[in-house]
């Protein structure tokens, strides 16, 4: 199993719990970093005075769009604008089915867009598929050389 | 300058001059002619008289063959410079005595018959010489030149010309003075007309000078001007009224524009609100549902033993209900989207669209086999995404309601009815009671219970919304257990 | 023979012509005198009474005078030619031509005709002086007239001034 981490950017604790459960139920045991809003996500990725950025980037970022403070699109924008995280796989995982969001997401450089099903069974299936794909099948870009 | 372009003054003057000139000319000519004629006559008379006198004086000379005396008598003619020649002939026609003003003047050798005539520039005459009415003693011949006539003619001519000239001058003066009578009103009229047309001043009136045709013309002209003025005023009035009305109308228009703008703004605002609404619905309404469903499932999975059948059943219902709610939200969202979606008209291949939808359905539910008959080459003008929604709904409905059929069949084709193209989707499924056909397209209206067929009751409302936006119509025919046919036009 | 006759005839003509033409002229003159002389009207009968030209003595005119006056009139008066041998024979006469044959007896004739309104004409040389009214004068082949006006006036004969103009007026010799 890829030791890569999953960065889950999600503000809804229920959804967090359910997502973690879904992943666990399919034996995806990778570390899951949870950021509960956009700021936390960015702080994590790029580091702060208190907590420096991690050496390894996550293997995939599961990004919800509707976030307090900074919303998902801005986070995505930020991720794509930094040299460090430019090629980081980002999967938009959101309830919204709005075309606008889909277009904007891809425009800003998301790698994938998945709508969260209400049906939990479906949800866990989706989680499994995502995990399998992004952690196993997908080959992420090599980390950038240390500057 | 052509005659017709002459100014009236000149025309009139010329006319008067011409007329008077002609009259004078004719008169002068007549006068001169008369003069000449009478003069000639006078000349003849004079000659005749003279001849008689001479003849009377010559009788004795002839009677008594005294040619000396005869010559002397004739020589008295010397006093008249116009007498050219004279001769006396005796009874035998021989020349008896002669007189010649000019020695070269010729005298006839023999006398001709009595009488006077003008011959070769001369007046000649032969008169009998006789003592009273007695036997003719001889003949007297006289010849005078016609200088007198010429002189008289010349004199007459000069006088006539002089008179003509003076008279013409007088005529000219008179004409120049009097032509004003005619031309003045005309000129005044012309000037007035020019002034009017130049300054567009219709309050000017031409003065009426006299009650003749020109006066009438002036009257008519002035009337016309008066009427034009009236009409002008009327027009101005109308124009002012019109302006007022236009201003009012403009104001009204502006007001309605304002209202429209406000409405549009409000509409835009509403749309934005709707967008925001839909957006939040997408997120905010579904998330709790997910939690409900999710944790219900968690309960079912982790606490299956503790729950018991009833508990599990309840949780299943909870899950079912939340999923249903999600579907409902999705359908409502779709309906809302349809209402405000961009509408782009293009040529849409309906058959291909239908085939894609059908293959989606079949892929999703491979275990159910439904016979989809799609007529190829069905096309329409419309928004492809919205039409996709329509076909998706109708085909899925067909698929859904034939669930209990042994040989389920859904057909998508088109007919030409009443001069228009009508598309139809026909299934051989459960059908519905035509009695409730009105409710078919209502939101949340269903003609079947959830136990029979699941559904939110929003689909057909959405379809109708879309069809309306295309300017078309949709209706359905059915009979219970005999399938249903949905017709629509675009 | 013919030639001879012709010669003789022309010779006669030659001989006779001057004289014949002179008398012709005089005859014409006599005829013309009637136009230029007014006789005193005795009575109305004179209006139509013939105007008588008399020849006293030998007639030198032959038929000439007769032919000249034939058919002619003065006014309404026709002409008549009479021949007299003696002056006593003259009864009604307006104009008398005293021929040369009577030359010697002119004074007696004139005396006999005195107070009678008869125009006396002759060829004698002193006829006018002798009291004759009109005298023929040969002047260079022309016949001139010599008029004794008083003689005519004495018997109330008016001679037209026209005639007088072409004539020579003489005074009679005082006796």
JSON list of N, CA, C and O in Angstrom, two decimals, chain B residues 204-257:
[
{"chain": "B", "resi": 204, "resn": "UNK", "atom": "N", "xyz": [-47.57, 87.62, -44.97]},
{"chain": "B", "resi": 204, "resn": "UNK", "atom": "CA", "xyz": [-47.56, 88.68, -45.97]},
{"chain": "B", "resi": 204, "resn": "UNK", "atom": "C", "xyz": [-48.78, 88.54, -46.86]},
{"chain": "B", "resi": 204, "resn": "UNK", "atom": "O", "xyz": [-49.22, 87.43, -47.15]},
{"chain": "B", "resi": 205, "resn": "UNK", "atom": "N", "xyz": [-49.34, 89.67, -47.29]},
{"chain": "B", "resi": 205, "resn": "UNK", "atom": "CA", "xyz": [-50.45, 89.62, -48.23]},
{"chain": "B", "resi": 205, "resn": "UNK", "atom": "C", "xyz": [-50.12, 90.54, -49.40]},
{"chain": "B", "resi": 205, "resn": "UNK", "atom": "O", "xyz": [-49.54, 91.58, -49.21]},
{"chain": "B", "resi": 206, "resn": "UNK", "atom": "N", "xyz": [-50.51, 90.14, -50.59]},
{"chain": "B", "resi": 206, "resn": "UNK", "atom": "CA", "xyz": [-50.28, 90.98, -51.76]},
{"chain": "B", "resi": 206, "resn": "UNK", "atom": "C", "xyz": [-51.39, 92.04, -51.82]},
{"chain": "B", "resi": 206, "resn": "UNK", "atom": "O", "xyz": [-52.56, 91.74, -51.60]},
{"chain": "B", "resi": 207, "resn": "UNK", "atom": "N", "xyz": [-50.99, 93.26, -52.09]},
{"chain": "B", "resi": 207, "resn": "UNK", "atom": "CA", "xyz": [-52.03, 94.30, -52.19]},
{"chain": "B", "resi": 207, "resn": "UNK", "atom": "C", "xyz": [-52.84, 94.11, -53.45]},
{"chain": "B", "resi": 207, "resn": "UNK", "atom": "O", "xyz": [-52.32, 93.75, -54.50]},
{"chain": "B", "resi": 208, "resn": "UNK", "atom": "N", "xyz": [-54.15, 94.35, -53.34]},
{"chain": "B", "resi": 208, "resn": "UNK", "atom": "CA", "xyz": [-55.03, 94.17, -54.48]},
{"chain": "B", "resi": 208, "resn": "UNK", "atom": "C", "xyz": [-55.17, 95.50, -55.19]},
{"chain": "B", "resi": 208, "resn": "UNK", "atom": "O", "xyz": [-55.56, 96.49, -54.58]},
{"chain": "B", "resi": 209, "resn": "UNK", "atom": "N", "xyz": [-54.78, 95.52, -56.45]},
{"chain": "B", "resi": 209, "resn": "UNK", "atom": "CA", "xyz": [-54.85, 96.76, -57.20]},
{"chain": "B", "resi": 209, "resn": "UNK", "atom": "C", "xyz": [-55.87, 96.59, -58.30]},
{"chain": "B", "resi": 209, "resn": "UNK", "atom": "O", "xyz": [-55.53, 96.22, -59.40]},
{"chain": "B", "resi": 210, "resn": "UNK", "atom": "N", "xyz": [-57.07, 96.82, -58.03]},
{"chain": "B", "resi": 210, "resn": "UNK", "atom": "CA", "xyz": [-58.06, 96.72, -59.11]},
{"chain": "B", "resi": 210, "resn": "UNK", "atom": "C", "xyz": [-58.83, 95.42, -59.02]},
{"chain": "B", "resi": 210, "resn": "UNK", "atom": "O", "xyz": [-58.43, 94.47, -58.36]},
{"chain": "B", "resi": 211, "resn": "UNK", "atom": "N", "xyz": [-59.99, 95.41, -59.70]},
{"chain": "B", "resi": 211, "resn": "UNK", "atom": "CA", "xyz": [-60.90, 94.29, -59.54]},
{"chain": "B", "resi": 211, "resn": "UNK", "atom": "C", "xyz": [-60.96, 93.40, -60.76]},
{"chain": "B", "resi": 211, "resn": "UNK", "atom": "O", "xyz": [-61.92, 92.67, -60.95]},
{"chain": "B", "resi": 212, "resn": "UNK", "atom": "N", "xyz": [-59.90, 93.46, -61.60]},
{"chain": "B", "resi": 212, "resn": "UNK", "atom": "CA", "xyz": [-59.93, 92.63, -62.81]},
{"chain": "B", "resi": 212, "resn": "UNK", "atom": "C", "xyz": [-59.42, 91.23, -62.48]},
{"chain": "B", "resi": 212, "resn": "UNK", "atom": "O", "xyz": [-59.34, 90.86, -61.31]},
{"chain": "B", "resi": 213, "resn": "UNK", "atom": "N", "xyz": [-59.08, 90.49, -63.52]},
{"chain": "B", "resi": 213, "resn": "UNK", "atom": "CA", "xyz": [-58.60, 89.12, -63.30]},
{"chain": "B", "resi": 213, "resn": "UNK", "atom": "C", "xyz": [-57.39, 89.11, -62.38]},
{"chain": "B", "resi": 213, "resn": "UNK", "atom": "O", "xyz": [-57.23, 88.21, -61.55]},
{"chain": "B", "resi": 214, "resn": "UNK", "atom": "N", "xyz": [-56.54, 90.11, -62.52]},
{"chain": "B", "resi": 214, "resn": "UNK", "atom": "CA", "xyz": [-55.36, 90.18, -61.65]},
{"chain": "B", "resi": 214, "resn": "UNK", "atom": "C", "xyz": [-55.80, 90.37, -60.21]},
{"chain": "B", "resi": 214, "resn": "UNK", "atom": "O", "xyz": [-55.22, 89.78, -59.29]},
{"chain": "B", "resi": 215, "resn": "UNK", "atom": "N", "xyz": [-56.82, 91.18, -60.04]},
{"chain": "B", "resi": 215, "resn": "UNK", "atom": "CA", "xyz": [-57.34, 91.38, -58.70]},
{"chain": "B", "resi": 215, "resn": "UNK", "atom": "C", "xyz": [-57.82, 90.05, -58.14]},
{"chain": "B", "resi": 215, "resn": "UNK", "atom": "O", "xyz": [-57.55, 89.71, -56.98]},
{"chain": "B", "resi": 216, "resn": "UNK", "atom": "N", "xyz": [-58.52, 89.30, -59.00]},
{"chain": "B", "resi": 216, "resn": "UNK", "atom": "CA", "xyz": [-59.03, 88.01, -58.53]},
{"chain": "B", "resi": 216, "resn": "UNK", "atom": "C", "xyz": [-57.87, 87.08, -58.19]},
{"chain": "B", "resi": 216, "resn": "UNK", "atom": "O", "xyz": [-57.91, 86.35, -57.21]},
{"chain": "B", "resi": 217, "resn": "UNK", "atom": "N", "xyz": [-56.85, 87.14, -59.07]},
{"chain": "B", "resi": 217, "resn": "UNK", "atom": "CA", "xyz": [-55.66, 86.32, -58.82]},
{"chain": "B", "resi": 217, "resn": "UNK", "atom": "C", "xyz": [-55.07, 86.67, -57.47]},
{"chain": "B", "resi": 217, "resn": "UNK", "atom": "O", "xyz": [-54.70, 85.80, -56.68]},
{"chain": "B", "resi": 218, "resn": "UNK", "atom": "N", "xyz": [-54.96, 88.00, -57.26]},
{"chain": "B", "resi": 218, "resn": "UNK", "atom": "CA", "xyz": [-54.40, 88.46, -55.98]},
{"chain": "B", "resi": 218, "resn": "UNK", "atom": "C", "xyz": [-55.24, 87.92, -54.83]},
{"chain": "B", "resi": 218, "resn": "UNK", "atom": "O", "xyz": [-54.71, 87.43, -53.83]},
{"chain": "B", "resi": 219, "resn": "UNK", "atom": "N", "xyz": [-56.55, 88.02, -54.99]},
{"chain": "B", "resi": 219, "resn": "UNK", "atom": "CA", "xyz": [-57.42, 87.52, -53.93]},
{"chain": "B", "resi": 219, "resn": "UNK", "atom": "C", "xyz": [-57.15, 86.04, -53.68]},
{"chain": "B", "resi": 219, "resn": "UNK", "atom": "O", "xyz": [-56.96, 85.62, -52.53]},
{"chain": "B", "resi": 220, "resn": "UNK", "atom": "N", "xyz": [-57.15, 85.28, -54.77]},
{"chain": "B", "resi": 220, "resn": "UNK", "atom": "CA", "xyz": [-56.95, 83.84, -54.64]},
{"chain": "B", "resi": 220, "resn": "UNK", "atom": "C", "xyz": [-55.60, 83.57, -53.96]},
{"chain": "B", "resi": 220, "resn": "UNK", "atom": "O", "xyz": [-55.49, 82.72, -53.07]},
{"chain": "B", "resi": 221, "resn": "UNK", "atom": "N", "xyz": [-54.60, 84.31, -54.42]},
{"chain": "B", "resi": 221, "resn": "UNK", "atom": "CA", "xyz": [-53.26, 84.16, -53.85]},
{"chain": "B", "resi": 221, "resn": "UNK", "atom": "C", "xyz": [-53.28, 84.43, -52.36]},
{"chain": "B", "resi": 221, "resn": "UNK", "atom": "O", "xyz": [-52.74, 83.66, -51.55]},
{"chain": "B", "resi": 222, "resn": "UNK", "atom": "N", "xyz": [-53.92, 85.54, -52.01]},
{"chain": "B", "resi": 222, "resn": "UNK", "atom": "CA", "xyz": [-53.96, 85.88, -50.59]},
{"chain": "B", "resi": 222, "resn": "UNK", "atom": "C", "xyz": [-54.71, 84.83, -49.79]},
{"chain": "B", "resi": 222, "resn": "UNK", "atom": "O", "xyz": [-54.32, 84.46, -48.69]},
{"chain": "B", "resi": 223, "resn": "UNK", "atom": "N", "xyz": [-55.82, 84.36, -50.40]},
{"chain": "B", "resi": 223, "resn": "UNK", "atom": "CA", "xyz": [-56.56, 83.29, -49.71]},
{"chain": "B", "resi": 223, "resn": "UNK", "atom": "C", "xyz": [-55.67, 82.10, -49.45]},
{"chain": "B", "resi": 223, "resn": "UNK", "atom": "O", "xyz": [-55.65, 81.53, -48.34]},
{"chain": "B", "resi": 224, "resn": "UNK", "atom": "N", "xyz": [-54.95, 81.76, -50.51]},
{"chain": "B", "resi": 224, "resn": "UNK", "atom": "CA", "xyz": [-54.05, 80.60, -50.41]},
{"chain": "B", "resi": 224, "resn": "UNK", "atom": "C", "xyz": [-53.07, 80.82, -49.27]},
{"chain": "B", "resi": 224, "resn": "UNK", "atom": "O", "xyz": [-52.84, 79.94, -48.44]},
{"chain": "B", "resi": 225, "resn": "UNK", "atom": "N", "xyz": [-52.49, 82.03, -49.25]},
{"chain": "B", "resi": 225, "resn": "UNK", "atom": "CA", "xyz": [-51.53, 82.34, -48.20]},
{"chain": "B", "resi": 225, "resn": "UNK", "atom": "C", "xyz": [-52.19, 82.20, -46.84]},
{"chain": "B", "resi": 225, "resn": "UNK", "atom": "O", "xyz": [-51.63, 81.63, -45.91]},
{"chain": "B", "resi": 226, "resn": "UNK", "atom": "N", "xyz": [-53.43, 82.75, -46.78]},
{"chain": "B", "resi": 226, "resn": "UNK", "atom": "CA", "xyz": [-54.15, 82.68, -45.52]},
{"chain": "B", "resi": 226, "resn": "UNK", "atom": "C", "xyz": [-54.30, 81.24, -45.07]},
{"chain": "B", "resi": 226, "resn": "UNK", "atom": "O", "xyz": [-54.05, 80.88, -43.92]},
{"chain": "B", "resi": 227, "resn": "UNK", "atom": "N", "xyz": [-54.71, 80.41, -46.05]},
{"chain": "B", "resi": 227, "resn": "UNK", "atom": "CA", "xyz": [-54.92, 79.01, -45.71]},
{"chain": "B", "resi": 227, "resn": "UNK", "atom": "C", "xyz": [-53.62, 78.35, -45.30]},
{"chain": "B", "resi": 227, "resn": "UNK", "atom": "O", "xyz": [-53.58, 77.55, -44.35]},
{"chain": "B", "resi": 228, "resn": "UNK", "atom": "N", "xyz": [-52.56, 78.69, -46.04]},
{"chain": "B", "resi": 228, "resn": "UNK", "atom": "CA", "xyz": [-51.27, 78.09, -45.68]},
{"chain": "B", "resi": 228, "resn": "UNK", "atom": "C", "xyz": [-50.91, 78.48, -44.27]},
{"chain": "B", "resi": 228, "resn": "UNK", "atom": "O", "xyz": [-50.44, 77.65, -43.47]},
{"chain": "B", "resi": 229, "resn": "UNK", "atom": "N", "xyz": [-51.14, 79.78, -43.99]},
{"chain": "B", "resi": 229, "resn": "UNK", "atom": "CA", "xyz": [-50.82, 80.24, -42.64]},
{"chain": "B", "resi": 229, "resn": "UNK", "atom": "C", "xyz": [-51.60, 79.45, -41.61]},
{"chain": "B", "resi": 229, "resn": "UNK", "atom": "O", "xyz": [-51.04, 78.94, -40.63]},
{"chain": "B", "resi": 230, "resn": "UNK", "atom": "N", "xyz": [-52.93, 79.34, -41.89]},
{"chain": "B", "resi": 230, "resn": "UNK", "atom": "CA", "xyz": [-53.76, 78.57, -40.96]},
{"chain": "B", "resi": 230, "resn": "UNK", "atom": "C", "xyz": [-53.19, 77.18, -40.77]},
{"chain": "B", "resi": 230, "resn": "UNK", "atom": "O", "xyz": [-53.00, 76.70, -39.65]},
{"chain": "B", "resi": 231, "resn": "UNK", "atom": "N", "xyz": [-52.97, 76.55, -41.95]},
{"chain": "B", "resi": 231, "resn": "UNK", "atom": "CA", "xyz": [-52.49, 75.17, -41.86]},
{"chain": "B", "resi": 231, "resn": "UNK", "atom": "C", "xyz": [-51.16, 75.10, -41.12]},
{"chain": "B", "resi": 231, "resn": "UNK", "atom": "O", "xyz": [-50.93, 74.16, -40.35]},
{"chain": "B", "resi": 232, "resn": "UNK", "atom": "N", "xyz": [-50.36, 76.11, -41.40]},
{"chain": "B", "resi": 232, "resn": "UNK", "atom": "CA", "xyz": [-49.07, 76.12, -40.71]},
{"chain": "B", "resi": 232, "resn": "UNK", "atom": "C", "xyz": [-49.29, 76.16, -39.22]},
{"chain": "B", "resi": 232, "resn": "UNK", "atom": "O", "xyz": [-48.66, 75.42, -38.46]},
{"chain": "B", "resi": 233, "resn": "UNK", "atom": "N", "xyz": [-50.20, 77.07, -38.84]},
{"chain": "B", "resi": 233, "resn": "UNK", "atom": "CA", "xyz": [-50.47, 77.17, -37.40]},
{"chain": "B", "resi": 233, "resn": "UNK", "atom": "C", "xyz": [-51.00, 75.86, -36.87]},
{"chain": "B", "resi": 233, "resn": "UNK", "atom": "O", "xyz": [-50.58, 75.36, -35.83]},
{"chain": "B", "resi": 234, "resn": "UNK", "atom": "N", "xyz": [-51.97, 75.31, -37.65]},
{"chain": "B", "resi": 234, "resn": "UNK", "atom": "CA", "xyz": [-52.51, 74.03, -37.21]},
{"chain": "B", "resi": 234, "resn": "UNK", "atom": "C", "xyz": [-51.41, 73.01, -37.05]},
{"chain": "B", "resi": 234, "resn": "UNK", "atom": "O", "xyz": [-51.33, 72.30, -36.04]},
{"chain": "B", "resi": 235, "resn": "UNK", "atom": "N", "xyz": [-50.57, 72.97, -38.09]},
{"chain": "B", "resi": 235, "resn": "UNK", "atom": "CA", "xyz": [-49.46, 72.01, -38.06]},
{"chain": "B", "resi": 235, "resn": "UNK", "atom": "C", "xyz": [-48.61, 72.25, -36.83]},
{"chain": "B", "resi": 235, "resn": "UNK", "atom": "O", "xyz": [-48.21, 71.29, -36.15]},
{"chain": "B", "resi": 236, "resn": "UNK", "atom": "N", "xyz": [-48.35, 73.55, -36.59]},
{"chain": "B", "resi": 236, "resn": "UNK", "atom": "CA", "xyz": [-47.51, 73.83, -35.42]},
{"chain": "B", "resi": 236, "resn": "UNK", "atom": "C", "xyz": [-48.18, 73.33, -34.16]},
{"chain": "B", "resi": 236, "resn": "UNK", "atom": "O", "xyz": [-47.55, 72.74, -33.29]},
{"chain": "B", "resi": 237, "resn": "UNK", "atom": "N", "xyz": [-49.49, 73.61, -34.15]},
{"chain": "B", "resi": 237, "resn": "UNK", "atom": "CA", "xyz": [-50.23, 73.12, -32.98]},
{"chain": "B", "resi": 237, "resn": "UNK", "atom": "C", "xyz": [-50.05, 71.62, -32.85]},
{"chain": "B", "resi": 237, "resn": "UNK", "atom": "O", "xyz": [-49.69, 71.09, -31.79]},
{"chain": "B", "resi": 238, "resn": "UNK", "atom": "N", "xyz": [-50.35, 70.96, -33.96]},
{"chain": "B", "resi": 238, "resn": "UNK", "atom": "CA", "xyz": [-50.20, 69.51, -33.95]},
{"chain": "B", "resi": 238, "resn": "UNK", "atom": "C", "xyz": [-48.79, 69.12, -33.51]},
{"chain": "B", "resi": 238, "resn": "UNK", "atom": "O", "xyz": [-48.61, 68.20, -32.71]},
{"chain": "B", "resi": 239, "resn": "UNK", "atom": "N", "xyz": [-47.84, 69.85, -34.10]},
{"chain": "B", "resi": 239, "resn": "UNK", "atom": "CA", "xyz": [-46.45, 69.52, -33.77]},
{"chain": "B", "resi": 239, "resn": "UNK", "atom": "C", "xyz": [-46.23, 69.67, -32.27]},
{"chain": "B", "resi": 239, "resn": "UNK", "atom": "O", "xyz": [-45.65, 68.79, -31.63]},
{"chain": "B", "resi": 240, "resn": "UNK", "atom": "N", "xyz": [-46.73, 70.81, -31.75]},
{"chain": "B", "resi": 240, "resn": "UNK", "atom": "CA", "xyz": [-46.52, 71.01, -30.32]},
{"chain": "B", "resi": 240, "resn": "UNK", "atom": "C", "xyz": [-47.21, 69.90, -29.52]},
{"chain": "B", "resi": 240, "resn": "UNK", "atom": "O", "xyz": [-46.64, 69.31, -28.61]},
{"chain": "B", "resi": 241, "resn": "UNK", "atom": "N", "xyz": [-48.48, 69.64, -29.94]},
{"chain": "B", "resi": 241, "resn": "UNK", "atom": "CA", "xyz": [-49.19, 68.57, -29.23]},
{"chain": "B", "resi": 241, "resn": "UNK", "atom": "C", "xyz": [-48.41, 67.28, -29.30]},
{"chain": "B", "resi": 241, "resn": "UNK", "atom": "O", "xyz": [-48.24, 66.56, -28.30]},
{"chain": "B", "resi": 242, "resn": "UNK", "atom": "N", "xyz": [-47.97, 67.02, -30.56]},
{"chain": "B", "resi": 242, "resn": "UNK", "atom": "CA", "xyz": [-47.23, 65.79, -30.77]},
{"chain": "B", "resi": 242, "resn": "UNK", "atom": "C", "xyz": [-46.02, 65.75, -29.87]},
{"chain": "B", "resi": 242, "resn": "UNK", "atom": "O", "xyz": [-45.73, 64.72, -29.24]},
{"chain": "B", "resi": 243, "resn": "UNK", "atom": "N", "xyz": [-45.32, 66.88, -29.84]},
{"chain": "B", "resi": 243, "resn": "UNK", "atom": "CA", "xyz": [-44.13, 66.92, -28.98]},
{"chain": "B", "resi": 243, "resn": "UNK", "atom": "C", "xyz": [-44.51, 66.61, -27.56]},
{"chain": "B", "resi": 243, "resn": "UNK", "atom": "O", "xyz": [-43.84, 65.81, -26.88]},
{"chain": "B", "resi": 244, "resn": "UNK", "atom": "N", "xyz": [-45.63, 67.28, -27.16]},
{"chain": "B", "resi": 244, "resn": "UNK", "atom": "CA", "xyz": [-46.05, 67.03, -25.78]},
{"chain": "B", "resi": 244, "resn": "UNK", "atom": "C", "xyz": [-46.30, 65.55, -25.58]},
{"chain": "B", "resi": 244, "resn": "UNK", "atom": "O", "xyz": [-45.80, 64.93, -24.63]},
{"chain": "B", "resi": 245, "resn": "UNK", "atom": "N", "xyz": [-47.10, 65.03, -26.54]},
{"chain": "B", "resi": 245, "resn": "UNK", "atom": "CA", "xyz": [-47.43, 63.62, -26.39]},
{"chain": "B", "resi": 245, "resn": "UNK", "atom": "C", "xyz": [-46.20, 62.76, -26.41]},
{"chain": "B", "resi": 245, "resn": "UNK", "atom": "O", "xyz": [-46.08, 61.79, -25.65]},
{"chain": "B", "resi": 246, "resn": "UNK", "atom": "N", "xyz": [-45.30, 63.13, -27.32]},
{"chain": "B", "resi": 246, "resn": "UNK", "atom": "CA", "xyz": [-44.07, 62.35, -27.40]},
{"chain": "B", "resi": 246, "resn": "UNK", "atom": "C", "xyz": [-43.33, 62.45, -26.09]},
{"chain": "B", "resi": 246, "resn": "UNK", "atom": "O", "xyz": [-42.83, 61.44, -25.55]},
{"chain": "B", "resi": 247, "resn": "UNK", "atom": "N", "xyz": [-43.27, 63.68, -25.55]},
{"chain": "B", "resi": 247, "resn": "UNK", "atom": "CA", "xyz": [-42.57, 63.86, -24.28]},
{"chain": "B", "resi": 247, "resn": "UNK", "atom": "C", "xyz": [-43.24, 63.00, -23.20]},
{"chain": "B", "resi": 247, "resn": "UNK", "atom": "O", "xyz": [-42.56, 62.28, -22.45]},
{"chain": "B", "resi": 248, "resn": "UNK", "atom": "N", "xyz": [-44.59, 63.07, -23.22]},
{"chain": "B", "resi": 248, "resn": "UNK", "atom": "CA", "xyz": [-45.29, 62.26, -22.22]},
{"chain": "B", "resi": 248, "resn": "UNK", "atom": "C", "xyz": [-44.94, 60.80, -22.40]},
{"chain": "B", "resi": 248, "resn": "UNK", "atom": "O", "xyz": [-44.58, 60.08, -21.45]},
{"chain": "B", "resi": 249, "resn": "UNK", "atom": "N", "xyz": [-45.10, 60.39, -23.68]},
{"chain": "B", "resi": 249, "resn": "UNK", "atom": "CA", "xyz": [-44.86, 58.99, -23.99]},
{"chain": "B", "resi": 249, "resn": "UNK", "atom": "C", "xyz": [-43.44, 58.62, -23.60]},
{"chain": "B", "resi": 249, "resn": "UNK", "atom": "O", "xyz": [-43.19, 57.54, -23.05]},
{"chain": "B", "resi": 250, "resn": "UNK", "atom": "N", "xyz": [-42.53, 59.55, -23.92]},
{"chain": "B", "resi": 250, "resn": "UNK", "atom": "CA", "xyz": [-41.13, 59.26, -23.57]},
{"chain": "B", "resi": 250, "resn": "UNK", "atom": "C", "xyz": [-41.00, 59.08, -22.06]},
{"chain": "B", "resi": 250, "resn": "UNK", "atom": "O", "xyz": [-40.34, 58.14, -21.59]},
{"chain": "B", "resi": 251, "resn": "UNK", "atom": "N", "xyz": [-41.67, 60.00, -21.37]},
{"chain": "B", "resi": 251, "resn": "UNK", "atom": "CA", "xyz": [-41.61, 59.89, -19.92]},
{"chain": "B", "resi": 251, "resn": "UNK", "atom": "C", "xyz": [-42.16, 58.54, -19.48]},
{"chain": "B", "resi": 251, "resn": "UNK", "atom": "O", "xyz": [-41.56, 57.84, -18.65]},
{"chain": "B", "resi": 252, "resn": "UNK", "atom": "N", "xyz": [-43.36, 58.22, -20.08]},
{"chain": "B", "resi": 252, "resn": "UNK", "atom": "CA", "xyz": [-43.95, 56.94, -19.71]},
{"chain": "B", "resi": 252, "resn": "UNK", "atom": "C", "xyz": [-42.99, 55.81, -20.02]},
{"chain": "B", "resi": 252, "resn": "UNK", "atom": "O", "xyz": [-42.79, 54.90, -19.21]},
{"chain": "B", "resi": 253, "resn": "UNK", "atom": "N", "xyz": [-42.43, 55.91, -21.25]},
{"chain": "B", "resi": 253, "resn": "UNK", "atom": "CA", "xyz": [-41.50, 54.87, -21.66]},
{"chain": "B", "resi": 253, "resn": "UNK", "atom": "C", "xyz": [-40.34, 54.79, -20.68]},
{"chain": "B", "resi": 253, "resn": "UNK", "atom": "O", "xyz": [-39.93, 53.69, -20.27]},
{"chain": "B", "resi": 254, "resn": "UNK", "atom": "N", "xyz": [-39.85, 55.97, -20.34]},
{"chain": "B", "resi": 254, "resn": "UNK", "atom": "CA", "xyz": [-38.72, 55.95, -19.40]},
{"chain": "B", "resi": 254, "resn": "UNK", "atom": "C", "xyz": [-39.14, 55.30, -18.10]},
{"chain": "B", "resi": 254, "resn": "UNK", "atom": "O", "xyz": [-38.40, 54.50, -17.54]},
{"chain": "B", "resi": 255, "resn": "UNK", "atom": "N", "xyz": [-40.35, 55.69, -17.69]},
{"chain": "B", "resi": 255, "resn": "UNK", "atom": "CA", "xyz": [-40.83, 55.09, -16.44]},
{"chain": "B", "resi": 255, "resn": "UNK", "atom": "C", "xyz": [-40.90, 53.58, -16.58]},
{"chain": "B", "resi": 255, "resn": "UNK", "atom": "O", "xyz": [-40.43, 52.83, -15.72]},
{"chain": "B", "resi": 256, "resn": "UNK", "atom": "N", "xyz": [-41.55, 53.15, -17.69]},
{"chain": "B", "resi": 256, "resn": "UNK", "atom": "CA", "xyz": [-41.66, 51.70, -17.82]},
{"chain": "B", "resi": 256, "resn": "UNK", "atom": "C", "xyz": [-40.29, 51.06, -17.98]},
{"chain": "B", "resi": 256, "resn": "UNK", "atom": "O", "xyz": [-40.05, 49.96, -17.50]},
{"chain": "B", "resi": 257, "resn": "UNK", "atom": "N", "xyz": [-39.41, 51.80, -18.70]},
{"chain": "B", "resi": 257, "resn": "UNK", "atom": "CA", "xyz": [-38.06, 51.29, -18.81]},
{"chain": "B", "resi": 257, "resn": "UNK", "atom": "C", "xyz": [-37.44, 51.13, -17.44]},
{"chain": "B", "resi": 257, "resn": "UNK", "atom": "O", "xyz": [-36.79, 50.12, -17.14]}
]
